Amino acid sequence: MEEIKGYVEHIVFRNNENGYTVFRLNNEDGEIDCVGNFHYIDEGELLELTGEYVNHPVYGRQFRAASAKVCEPEDLVSIERYLGSGAIRGVGAALAGKIVKKFKEDTFRIIEEEPERLAEIKGISERKAFEISQQVEGKRDLRNAMIYLQKYGISAPMAAKIYQYYENRIYHILEENPYQMADHIAGIGFRTADEIAKRIGIHADSDFRIQSGLYYVLLQSVGEGHIYLLQESLCRKAEALLETRIEHMEKYLIDLAMERRIVLKEGKDGKRVYAANYYYMELNTARMLHDLDIRYDDGDQGIERRLGQIERQMEMPLEEMQRIAVIEAVKHGVFILTGGPGTGKTTTINAIIRYFESEGMDICLGAPTGRAAKRMAETTGYEARTIHRLLEINGNPEDEEQKNEFLRNMGNPLEADVVIIDEMSMVDLPLMYALVSAVSVGTRLILVGDQNQLPSVGPGSVLKDMVSSHCFSMVMLTRIFRQAGESDIIVNAHRINRGEAVVADNKSRDFFFLKRQDPDAVISVVLTLIRNKLPRYVHADICEIQVLTPMRKGLLGVERLNGILQEYLNPPDQNKAEKEYGGRKFRVGDKVMQIKNNYQLEWEIRTPNGIAVDRGAGIFNGDMGVIRDINPFEEAVRVEYDEHRVVTYAFEQLEELELAYAITIHKSQGSEYPAVIIPLLQGPQLLYHRNLLYTAVTRARKCVVLVGSDAVFQAMIQNANEQNRNTSLDERLCEVCV
């Protein structure tokens, strides 16, 4: 590490979010280009920098500063340079010269202790004098706070965030209760606050620490899909986290309840502890659903007559339960349509759409993911959007600082007479709450899904809870239609769902089982299938063949499989640029997936000659694309998603991408692929259950190939013990219904 000292001549660039700053330092060696993460440095300041010289591929030699110490100006020229640099609003070079000429070495003391004396200078009013003093003092306070926070191992960007929220209260906050930072500041969780508290010397059995630990465990359980935890479970997990015995548990829970951070409720399974916002989210979702569930009296004869006309238009008679579904959708404000693959859900949706369209009603179609919305549009012939786009996303709803995430809400509802949502098993509680908030009373809400699919990635079990509540009109389609019945994918999916053994004799045209017992032998077969067999068999590109695996880790987990598949399907080539980031290697031609919702990421669609024809924003968790370009000079990666949408990622945004030659079955929800390969060897019983297998098989449109152990396959069919979620929307629905 080297040390250099000089004045900040010019700040070239600063990212206000993370503090990344490019600036020119002037010293006896001339001008030096410097980079580092500093929110608190200004032009004209004297700095001592610690860091190293590096060569940037575009900008040449730079000093990369790891730390900076702001020094007091050492002479009158330095004082004048700082004041006149523009760092102090309203003070230019001429006025700075007048101030220093009058007060000389005493300038800073006058500004801080006797600011009214600045008014002795022509051009400075008393009001302006105090403004100058406040600015100088504010900058000094920021510098001191940043140095103080970084002493406890807090990064510069996070320190700036903390100071912006608390300002000079930060010293009191850290000394008394640093754990409240976890509640107030996005990006600081319990573990970070706990680490800071340890450095400060907060005791392990501090009341603040125990309360914060309990609340942290509760929020972590939300990440696992739960809406509440039983008190005993919460206590046990919190003790493991805190590594201390919690005495008088009720006291801490009552304190948290008094602060309105949690809700305590007696349930049939014991004492429940809810994070308050999720409890009220369930309760209000239940209330709004009941408000929407108006009974409509359209007259049975009129409905039947209209249905007959629709059947003639579709040239397809509806099966009895499909007819009942259309009638129930017409008669009720809230209607649920469920059923497995091949049972005619799409035909029924189309009949419902035609019915309401013939009534002159405005219809909105939506689904949780872009892929599911695209498929819905293809099967209905009507525009379908993601629920986020339907609700008109505003900002980033995953950012704690942005609470009003949708433009469509209770005060600005959707302009529709009918809202139809597909793939409801994927809809979590927060998204359902946002949806029903934006549906006004008098609008019909029709929910379509397969309750036997895996539950949503986010918290809650909305579809299952609504079905089990028996509060709404519902039709379950069970008959497999003749054409669908010719597909072993569909027939075997239903057998799996019923817990019946599946014969894997490879006499099928679309359902195969290749038995292997060794992980490397399984991978060898997977490669052969992708490269040589399946693309021709299902008439699809290699990138459309999807490997689905139960786990992330392990010999057949996503992480190992992607490394191997990348090397064989898209090997290194001197003509293919690549970038290593976070231990992962990305290469032009790689199949990748977005792994978090990013509502700000901009995309554009261009013609072959480079003219932009459409632009938009938002790439969502599970969206898959192909890397088209890696530009080391721009430090950017371009990914093409479906519909030729191209997104440019800065290198530092690559944490949002991962290779997608293989993905977990959970990540495949709502998607459909021409062919699916499922590697299957022994794994944890808690994970290897019937629903997981059922979801994987139903992702395939033309062909499913399982590779591995037949014993594991049959055991999964028999294992109905999927991980239960602690949810209570069904109970809230029944309470509101009474």
Short mmCIF file of C-alpha atoms in Angstrom, two decimals, residues 231-424:
data_model
loop_
_atom_site.label_atom_id
_atom_site.label_comp_id
_atom_site.label_asym_id
_atom_site.label_seq_id
_atom_site.Cartn_x
_atom_site.Cartn_y
_atom_site.Cartn_z
CA GLN A 231 -43.68 -19.29 19.92
CA GLU A 232 -41.68 -22.39 20.87
CA SER A 233 -40.10 -22.60 17.43
CA LEU A 234 -39.29 -18.88 17.44
CA CYS A 235 -37.64 -19.14 20.86
CA ARG A 236 -35.59 -22.19 19.86
CA LYS A 237 -34.34 -20.61 16.62
CA ALA A 238 -33.58 -17.27 18.30
CA GLU A 239 -31.53 -18.98 21.03
CA ALA A 240 -29.51 -20.79 18.35
CA LEU A 241 -28.91 -17.50 16.53
CA LEU A 242 -28.02 -15.49 19.64
CA GLU A 243 -26.11 -18.33 21.30
CA THR A 244 -27.71 -17.42 24.59
CA ARG A 245 -30.58 -18.66 26.73
CA ILE A 246 -33.72 -16.50 26.52
CA GLU A 247 -35.41 -16.15 29.90
CA HIS A 248 -38.87 -14.59 30.20
CA MET A 249 -39.71 -14.97 26.50
CA GLU A 250 -43.19 -13.47 27.00
CA LYS A 251 -41.68 -10.20 28.22
CA TYR A 252 -39.77 -9.66 24.97
CA LEU A 253 -42.75 -10.63 22.84
CA ILE A 254 -45.06 -8.27 24.72
CA ASP A 255 -42.52 -5.45 24.27
CA LEU A 256 -42.37 -6.14 20.51
CA ALA A 257 -46.18 -6.29 20.37
CA MET A 258 -46.40 -2.95 22.24
CA GLU A 259 -44.11 -1.48 19.58
CA ARG A 260 -46.54 -2.91 16.98
CA ARG A 261 -43.81 -4.91 15.30
CA ILE A 262 -45.47 -8.27 15.96
CA VAL A 263 -48.95 -9.70 16.52
CA LEU A 264 -49.55 -12.50 19.04
CA LYS A 265 -52.47 -14.80 18.36
CA GLU A 266 -53.64 -18.12 19.77
CA GLY A 267 -54.12 -20.69 17.00
CA LYS A 268 -55.22 -24.30 16.76
CA ASP A 269 -51.54 -25.28 16.57
CA GLY A 270 -50.40 -23.18 19.54
CA LYS A 271 -49.24 -19.62 20.30
CA ARG A 272 -48.46 -17.87 17.03
CA VAL A 273 -46.13 -14.93 16.45
CA TYR A 274 -46.66 -12.87 13.30
CA ALA A 275 -44.61 -10.00 11.90
CA ALA A 276 -47.30 -7.31 12.15
CA ASN A 277 -47.26 -6.26 8.49
CA TYR A 278 -47.80 -9.86 7.31
CA TYR A 279 -50.62 -10.47 9.78
CA TYR A 280 -52.50 -7.40 8.56
CA MET A 281 -51.64 -8.26 4.96
CA GLU A 282 -53.44 -11.61 5.38
CA LEU A 283 -56.36 -10.01 7.20
CA ASN A 284 -56.85 -7.21 4.67
CA THR A 285 -56.45 -9.57 1.71
CA ALA A 286 -59.24 -11.71 3.19
CA ARG A 287 -61.46 -8.69 3.74
CA MET A 288 -60.95 -7.32 0.22
CA LEU A 289 -61.59 -10.72 -1.38
CA HIS A 290 -64.93 -10.96 0.43
CA ASP A 291 -65.79 -7.42 -0.65
CA LEU A 292 -65.20 -8.45 -4.27
CA ASP A 293 -67.28 -11.62 -4.01
CA ILE A 294 -70.58 -10.18 -5.17
CA ARG A 295 -73.34 -12.55 -6.34
CA TYR A 296 -74.57 -11.67 -9.86
CA ASP A 297 -78.01 -12.78 -11.09
CA ASP A 298 -77.64 -12.99 -14.88
CA GLY A 299 -80.39 -15.58 -15.36
CA ASP A 300 -79.59 -19.22 -16.11
CA GLN A 301 -81.43 -19.32 -19.45
CA GLY A 302 -79.59 -16.30 -20.80
CA ILE A 303 -76.23 -17.74 -19.75
CA GLU A 304 -77.01 -21.12 -21.32
CA ARG A 305 -78.08 -19.50 -24.58
CA ARG A 306 -74.92 -17.39 -24.71
CA LEU A 307 -72.81 -20.47 -23.91
CA GLY A 308 -74.32 -22.37 -26.83
CA GLN A 309 -73.36 -19.54 -29.18
CA ILE A 310 -69.79 -19.54 -27.82
CA GLU A 311 -69.46 -23.31 -28.28
CA ARG A 312 -70.52 -22.95 -31.91
CA GLN A 313 -68.01 -20.13 -32.43
CA MET A 314 -65.21 -22.18 -30.85
CA GLU A 315 -66.35 -25.28 -32.77
CA MET A 316 -65.73 -27.21 -29.57
CA PRO A 317 -68.44 -28.42 -27.15
CA LEU A 318 -67.63 -27.81 -23.50
CA GLU A 319 -67.54 -30.73 -21.06
CA GLU A 320 -70.03 -30.48 -18.19
CA MET A 321 -67.58 -29.18 -15.57
CA GLN A 322 -66.24 -26.63 -18.07
CA ARG A 323 -69.77 -25.33 -18.64
CA ILE A 324 -70.33 -25.12 -14.88
CA ALA A 325 -67.04 -23.20 -14.57
CA VAL A 326 -68.15 -20.58 -17.10
CA ILE A 327 -71.54 -20.20 -15.38
CA GLU A 328 -69.92 -19.85 -11.93
CA ALA A 329 -67.43 -17.28 -13.27
CA VAL A 330 -70.37 -15.25 -14.60
CA LYS A 331 -72.36 -15.46 -11.36
CA HIS A 332 -69.65 -14.70 -8.80
CA GLY A 333 -67.34 -11.79 -8.12
CA VAL A 334 -64.52 -14.15 -7.14
CA PHE A 335 -64.14 -17.52 -8.87
CA ILE A 336 -61.40 -20.19 -8.69
CA LEU A 337 -60.66 -22.61 -11.53
CA THR A 338 -58.22 -25.43 -10.72
CA GLY A 339 -57.05 -28.57 -12.43
CA GLY A 340 -53.97 -30.45 -13.55
CA PRO A 341 -52.41 -30.55 -17.03
CA GLY A 342 -54.63 -31.67 -19.90
CA THR A 343 -57.91 -31.07 -18.03
CA GLY A 344 -59.08 -28.21 -20.24
CA LYS A 345 -58.26 -25.12 -18.19
CA THR A 346 -57.17 -23.20 -21.30
CA THR A 347 -60.36 -24.05 -23.22
CA THR A 348 -62.42 -22.98 -20.21
CA ILE A 349 -60.53 -19.69 -19.88
CA ASN A 350 -61.11 -19.01 -23.58
CA ALA A 351 -64.85 -19.67 -23.18
CA ILE A 352 -64.98 -17.33 -20.15
CA ILE A 353 -63.15 -14.61 -22.09
CA ARG A 354 -65.54 -14.96 -25.06
CA TYR A 355 -68.55 -14.80 -22.77
CA PHE A 356 -67.51 -11.55 -21.09
CA GLU A 357 -66.28 -10.10 -24.39
CA SER A 358 -69.73 -10.74 -25.88
CA GLU A 359 -71.15 -8.72 -22.98
CA GLY A 360 -68.94 -5.78 -24.00
CA MET A 361 -66.79 -6.04 -20.87
CA ASP A 362 -63.15 -4.94 -20.56
CA ILE A 363 -60.91 -7.90 -19.68
CA CYS A 364 -57.38 -7.91 -18.19
CA LEU A 365 -55.23 -11.05 -18.31
CA GLY A 366 -52.23 -11.52 -16.02
CA ALA A 367 -49.73 -14.06 -14.71
CA PRO A 368 -46.92 -13.93 -12.13
CA THR A 369 -43.99 -14.28 -14.59
CA GLY A 370 -43.13 -13.05 -18.06
CA ARG A 371 -42.97 -16.61 -19.42
CA ALA A 372 -46.36 -17.51 -17.94
CA ALA A 373 -47.91 -14.30 -19.32
CA LYS A 374 -46.44 -15.01 -22.76
CA ARG A 375 -47.87 -18.53 -22.73
CA MET A 376 -51.25 -17.21 -21.61
CA ALA A 377 -51.26 -14.75 -24.51
CA GLU A 378 -50.36 -17.51 -26.98
CA THR A 379 -53.12 -19.86 -25.78
CA THR A 380 -55.88 -17.23 -25.53
CA GLY A 381 -54.99 -14.89 -28.38
CA TYR A 382 -55.36 -11.90 -26.04
CA GLU A 383 -52.74 -9.63 -24.53
CA ALA A 384 -51.50 -10.88 -21.17
CA ARG A 385 -49.08 -9.09 -18.87
CA THR A 386 -47.19 -9.91 -15.73
CA ILE A 387 -49.09 -8.91 -12.59
CA HIS A 388 -46.35 -6.35 -11.90
CA ARG A 389 -46.92 -4.70 -15.28
CA LEU A 390 -50.69 -5.00 -14.89
CA LEU A 391 -50.40 -3.04 -11.64
CA GLU A 392 -47.94 -0.60 -13.27
CA ILE A 393 -44.80 -1.06 -11.25
CA ASN A 394 -43.32 2.15 -9.85
CA GLY A 395 -39.74 2.02 -8.63
CA ASN A 396 -38.43 -1.05 -6.87
CA PRO A 397 -40.87 -2.77 -4.48
CA GLU A 398 -38.01 -4.82 -3.02
CA ASP A 399 -36.37 -1.62 -1.79
CA GLU A 400 -37.54 -0.95 1.77
CA GLU A 401 -37.36 2.78 1.12
CA GLN A 402 -40.00 2.57 -1.63
CA LYS A 403 -43.29 1.49 -0.12
CA ASN A 404 -45.75 2.71 -2.78
CA GLU A 405 -44.55 0.31 -5.42
CA PHE A 406 -47.59 0.10 -7.71
CA LEU A 407 -49.39 2.93 -9.50
CA ARG A 408 -52.53 0.78 -9.59
CA ASN A 409 -53.91 0.54 -6.06
CA MET A 410 -57.03 1.21 -3.99
CA GLY A 411 -57.08 4.86 -5.02
CA ASN A 412 -56.29 4.13 -8.67
CA PRO A 413 -57.81 0.72 -9.46
CA LEU A 414 -57.51 -1.31 -12.65
CA GLU A 415 -59.88 -0.14 -15.37
CA ALA A 416 -61.43 -3.53 -16.09
CA ASP A 417 -64.67 -5.39 -15.67
CA VAL A 418 -62.96 -8.78 -15.46
CA VAL A 419 -59.46 -9.68 -14.24
CA ILE A 420 -58.20 -13.22 -14.98
CA ILE A 421 -54.96 -14.41 -13.33
CA ASP A 422 -53.26 -17.64 -14.41
CA GLU A 423 -50.60 -19.71 -12.57
CA MET A 424 -52.03 -18.70 -9.20
#
